[in-house]
Structures are given as structure tokens and as C-alpha cells.
Tab-separated table of C-alpha atoms in Angstrom:
chain	number	residue	atom	x	y	z
A	24	UNK	CA	0.000	0.000	0.000
A	25	UNK	CA	1.052	3.567	-0.602
A	26	UNK	CA	-1.546	6.122	0.425
A	27	UNK	CA	-4.479	3.945	1.460
A	28	UNK	CA	-6.119	6.130	4.113
A	29	UNK	CA	-9.405	8.011	4.156
A	30	UNK	CA	-9.308	11.700	3.278
A	31	UNK	CA	-11.084	14.519	5.083
A	32	UNK	CA	-12.220	17.769	3.475
A	33	UNK	CA	-13.197	21.139	4.827
A	34	UNK	CA	-13.255	24.877	4.301
A	35	UNK	CA	-10.586	26.999	5.989
A	36	UNK	CA	-9.536	30.626	6.031
A	37	UNK	CA	-5.855	30.463	5.032
A	38	UNK	CA	-3.838	33.598	4.368
A	39	UNK	CA	-6.999	35.708	4.348
A	40	UNK	CA	-8.673	33.586	1.630
A	41	UNK	CA	-11.212	30.792	1.906
A	42	UNK	CA	-9.764	27.508	0.695
A	43	UNK	CA	-11.054	23.989	0.260
A	44	UNK	CA	-8.556	21.735	1.998
A	45	UNK	CA	-8.170	18.000	1.624
A	46	UNK	CA	-6.112	16.179	4.269
A	47	UNK	CA	-5.249	12.509	4.489
A	48	UNK	CA	-3.117	10.142	6.450
A	49	UNK	CA	-0.762	7.915	4.502
A	50	UNK	CA	-2.312	4.724	5.826
A	51	UNK	CA	0.005	1.748	5.957
A	52	UNK	CA	2.264	3.257	3.265
A	53	UNK	CA	4.056	5.611	5.672
A	54	UNK	CA	3.744	7.321	9.021
A	55	UNK	CA	2.218	10.762	8.574
A	56	UNK	CA	-0.382	13.054	7.094
A	57	UNK	CA	-0.508	15.638	4.294
A	58	UNK	CA	-2.708	18.584	3.285
A	59	UNK	CA	-3.653	19.861	-0.166
A	60	UNK	CA	-5.400	23.039	-1.325
A	61	UNK	CA	-8.006	21.684	-3.759
A	62	UNK	CA	-9.925	24.941	-4.165
A	63	UNK	CA	-9.166	25.028	-7.905
A	64	UNK	CA	-8.276	21.546	-9.195
A	65	UNK	CA	-7.396	22.975	-12.625
A	66	UNK	CA	-4.573	24.935	-10.973
A	67	UNK	CA	-2.968	21.905	-9.304
A	68	UNK	CA	-0.147	21.077	-11.740
A	69	UNK	CA	3.512	21.436	-10.853
A	70	UNK	CA	3.091	20.944	-7.105
A	71	UNK	CA	0.804	23.940	-6.650
A	72	UNK	CA	-1.824	23.066	-4.142
A	73	UNK	CA	0.473	21.078	-1.874
A	74	UNK	CA	0.281	22.748	1.541
A	75	UNK	CA	2.502	20.479	3.635
A	76	UNK	CA	3.413	17.015	4.877
A	77	UNK	CA	3.873	15.991	8.514
A	78	UNK	CA	5.682	12.706	9.223
A	79	UNK	CA	7.620	10.835	11.897
A	80	UNK	CA	10.614	12.973	10.899
A	81	UNK	CA	8.704	15.933	12.349
A	82	UNK	CA	7.406	14.118	15.452
A	83	UNK	CA	8.001	10.462	16.381
A	84	UNK	CA	4.489	10.222	17.864
A	85	UNK	CA	2.774	10.288	14.458
A	86	UNK	CA	1.942	6.801	13.261
A	87	UNK	CA	0.140	5.151	10.383
A	88	UNK	CA	-2.979	7.301	10.070
A	89	UNK	CA	-5.903	5.553	8.374
A	90	UNK	CA	-8.875	7.585	9.547
A	91	UNK	CA	-9.923	10.846	7.936
A	92	UNK	CA	-8.418	13.983	9.494
A	93	UNK	CA	-10.745	16.871	10.330
A	94	UNK	CA	-10.424	20.520	9.297
A	95	UNK	CA	-11.344	22.646	12.305
A	96	UNK	CA	-11.446	26.255	13.488
A	97	UNK	CA	-9.987	27.106	16.900
A	98	UNK	CA	-10.244	30.324	18.855
A	99	UNK	CA	-6.645	31.180	19.751
A	100	UNK	CA	-6.988	34.563	21.436
A	101	UNK	CA	-8.304	38.103	21.093
A	102	UNK	CA	-7.044	41.203	19.319
A	103	UNK	CA	-8.578	44.614	19.907
A	104	UNK	CA	-11.393	42.943	21.839
A	105	UNK	CA	-12.284	40.614	18.947
A	106	UNK	CA	-11.683	36.844	18.931
A	107	UNK	CA	-8.920	35.527	16.678
A	108	UNK	CA	-9.027	32.130	15.010
A	109	UNK	CA	-6.714	29.661	13.299
A	110	UNK	CA	-7.596	26.637	11.203
A	111	UNK	CA	-5.952	23.273	11.781
A	112	UNK	CA	-5.916	19.760	10.459
A	113	UNK	CA	-6.825	17.684	13.522
A	114	UNK	CA	-5.643	14.098	13.423
A	115	UNK	CA	-5.173	11.249	15.883
A	116	UNK	CA	-1.683	9.755	15.973
A	117	UNK	CA	-2.627	6.468	14.314
A	118	UNK	CA	-1.102	3.058	14.933
A	119	UNK	CA	2.589	2.247	15.422
A	120	UNK	CA	2.957	5.817	16.632
A	121	UNK	CA	6.080	5.526	18.733
A	122	UNK	CA	9.683	4.428	18.651
A	123	UNK	CA	11.252	1.996	21.133
A	124	UNK	CA	12.831	3.917	24.041
A	125	UNK	CA	10.699	6.968	23.272
A	126	UNK	CA	9.756	7.783	26.868
A	127	UNK	CA	7.367	10.701	26.246
A	128	UNK	CA	5.259	8.934	23.647
A	129	UNK	CA	5.755	5.212	24.314
A	130	UNK	CA	2.462	3.373	23.741
A	131	UNK	CA	0.483	6.609	24.005
A	132	UNK	CA	-2.039	8.052	21.660
A	133	UNK	CA	-1.760	11.712	20.723
A	134	UNK	CA	-3.995	14.293	19.098
A	135	UNK	CA	-2.226	16.596	16.643
A	136	UNK	CA	-3.331	20.079	15.588
A	137	UNK	CA	-1.416	20.930	12.405
A	138	UNK	CA	-1.682	24.556	11.319
A	139	UNK	CA	-3.021	25.267	7.861
A	140	UNK	CA	-1.336	28.686	7.786
A	141	UNK	CA	2.194	27.219	8.024
A	142	UNK	CA	4.240	28.244	4.981
A	143	UNK	CA	5.538	25.189	3.098
A	144	UNK	CA	9.138	26.410	3.505
A	145	UNK	CA	8.868	26.775	7.284
A	146	UNK	CA	9.863	23.795	9.474
A	147	UNK	CA	7.401	22.275	11.917
A	148	UNK	CA	7.789	23.722	15.432
A	149	UNK	CA	5.821	22.311	18.330
A	150	UNK	CA	3.867	25.055	20.107
A	151	UNK	CA	4.136	27.373	17.084
A	152	UNK	CA	2.642	25.711	14.014
A	153	UNK	CA	1.659	22.376	15.516
A	154	UNK	CA	0.359	21.215	18.855
A	155	UNK	CA	0.351	17.737	20.354
A	156	UNK	CA	-1.949	16.576	23.142
A	157	UNK	CA	-0.600	13.299	24.544
A	158	UNK	CA	-2.997	10.856	26.201
A	159	UNK	CA	-1.997	9.466	29.605
A	160	UNK	CA	-0.048	6.220	29.589
A	161	UNK	CA	-2.242	3.364	30.718
A	162	UNK	CA	-0.786	-0.099	30.155
A	163	UNK	CA	2.652	0.432	28.618
A	164	UNK	CA	3.048	-3.165	27.455
A	165	UNK	CA	-0.289	-3.213	25.579
A	166	UNK	CA	-0.948	-1.791	22.133
A	167	UNK	CA	-2.559	1.618	22.099
A	168	UNK	CA	-3.737	4.264	19.649
A	169	UNK	CA	-6.102	7.210	19.830
A	170	UNK	CA	-9.351	7.210	17.853
A	171	UNK	CA	-10.370	10.206	15.732
A	172	UNK	CA	-11.946	12.904	17.909
A	173	UNK	CA	-15.494	14.154	18.070
A	174	UNK	CA	-15.911	17.899	18.586
A	175	UNK	CA	-18.220	20.044	20.694
A	176	UNK	CA	-18.459	23.449	19.016
A	177	UNK	CA	-18.944	26.910	20.458
A	178	UNK	CA	-21.618	29.262	19.059
A	179	UNK	CA	-19.026	30.798	16.676
A	180	UNK	CA	-18.274	27.395	15.105
A	181	UNK	CA	-14.895	27.002	16.767
A	182	UNK	CA	-13.895	23.830	18.587
A	183	UNK	CA	-14.616	24.094	22.280
A	184	UNK	CA	-13.891	20.490	23.301
A	185	UNK	CA	-12.508	17.412	21.578
A	186	UNK	CA	-13.265	13.901	22.794
A	187	UNK	CA	-11.349	10.779	21.762
A	188	UNK	CA	-10.938	7.276	23.154
A	189	UNK	CA	-7.994	4.907	22.915
A	190	UNK	CA	-7.576	1.183	22.325
A	191	UNK	CA	-7.307	0.588	26.073
A	192	UNK	CA	-10.762	1.955	26.781
A	193	UNK	CA	-9.789	5.417	28.035
């Protein structure tokens, strides 16, 4: 298999313009996820439309992602008394999402928020253009992975809460 995962699609405000974004895990072909701007499919040749790729080279806690990522709006602060928002690809870490001797992430599921406004030339930086919420370690010797989240939205359409379970019943 190469890219055999389900894709998710959504609308996002990126760089001041509304875009249609498609995001997908790589399934069993590789550990990671990618995002494409598919707003104008006729303008997709020559690599245009590729937003970014996020793999185990960027964070060892990303695994083989088979479920569809979500495109979601998050309230990130206020400016001049008005709320400010950012759009993210939200994806669970998938299976085989850790390396042996990886203490922080060993046998843990994680929820990733991958910024859609990250320039393709900019490297991934945790706490700047991506965020990782690591689930508590339950049974370290048992397999674990986090399921895709369900969202509770605020009145403005932004994510207020995300809920996800893991393979160990948490």
C-alpha cells in the first residue's frame, strides 16, 4: 500500500482567503499526514496546491494514520477585543505511533493540531505551528492508539472540546 487512508475535506480561512482543503493520512504506506489546497483543481499542476506534509521525521508520535483527518477552526486569542481564530488539520496519531525507548510517547495516543497557515518552507515547530496533546499512559506493554476525535463546538463554530478514546478503553 502507498496512500491507502481516508481523506477529510473542509473549508478553511488560510492567508486571508477561503480555501477547500483535503487532508489525508498515509495509511500503511508511511507514518504521517498531508494537506492539499483543492480549491481550484485545474490549478494543481507542478506541485501547486500542496500545503505540507507531517511525518515521523517531524514528530516520532505520528503513526500510520488511516482515519480521515478533520479541518477545524480554533479560537486562539483576542485582538482589539475581537476573537482571533486559526484553522488546523486535527488528526489522531494512528497506529505504530512511537519508537522503542521513546519515553514521552511510548504506547500513548496523541492528538495533533497541524496549522493550515504554516508556509511550506517553514519547518514544523511544536507550540508554534503544531500542537500535540498526549494521552496518559495506561498499560505500557499493551498496544494503544487514539481514535479520531469528536468535537463540541462553540456558538461561533470554533472547537470548544474534543473527545477521543484509545484502544485501552480510556
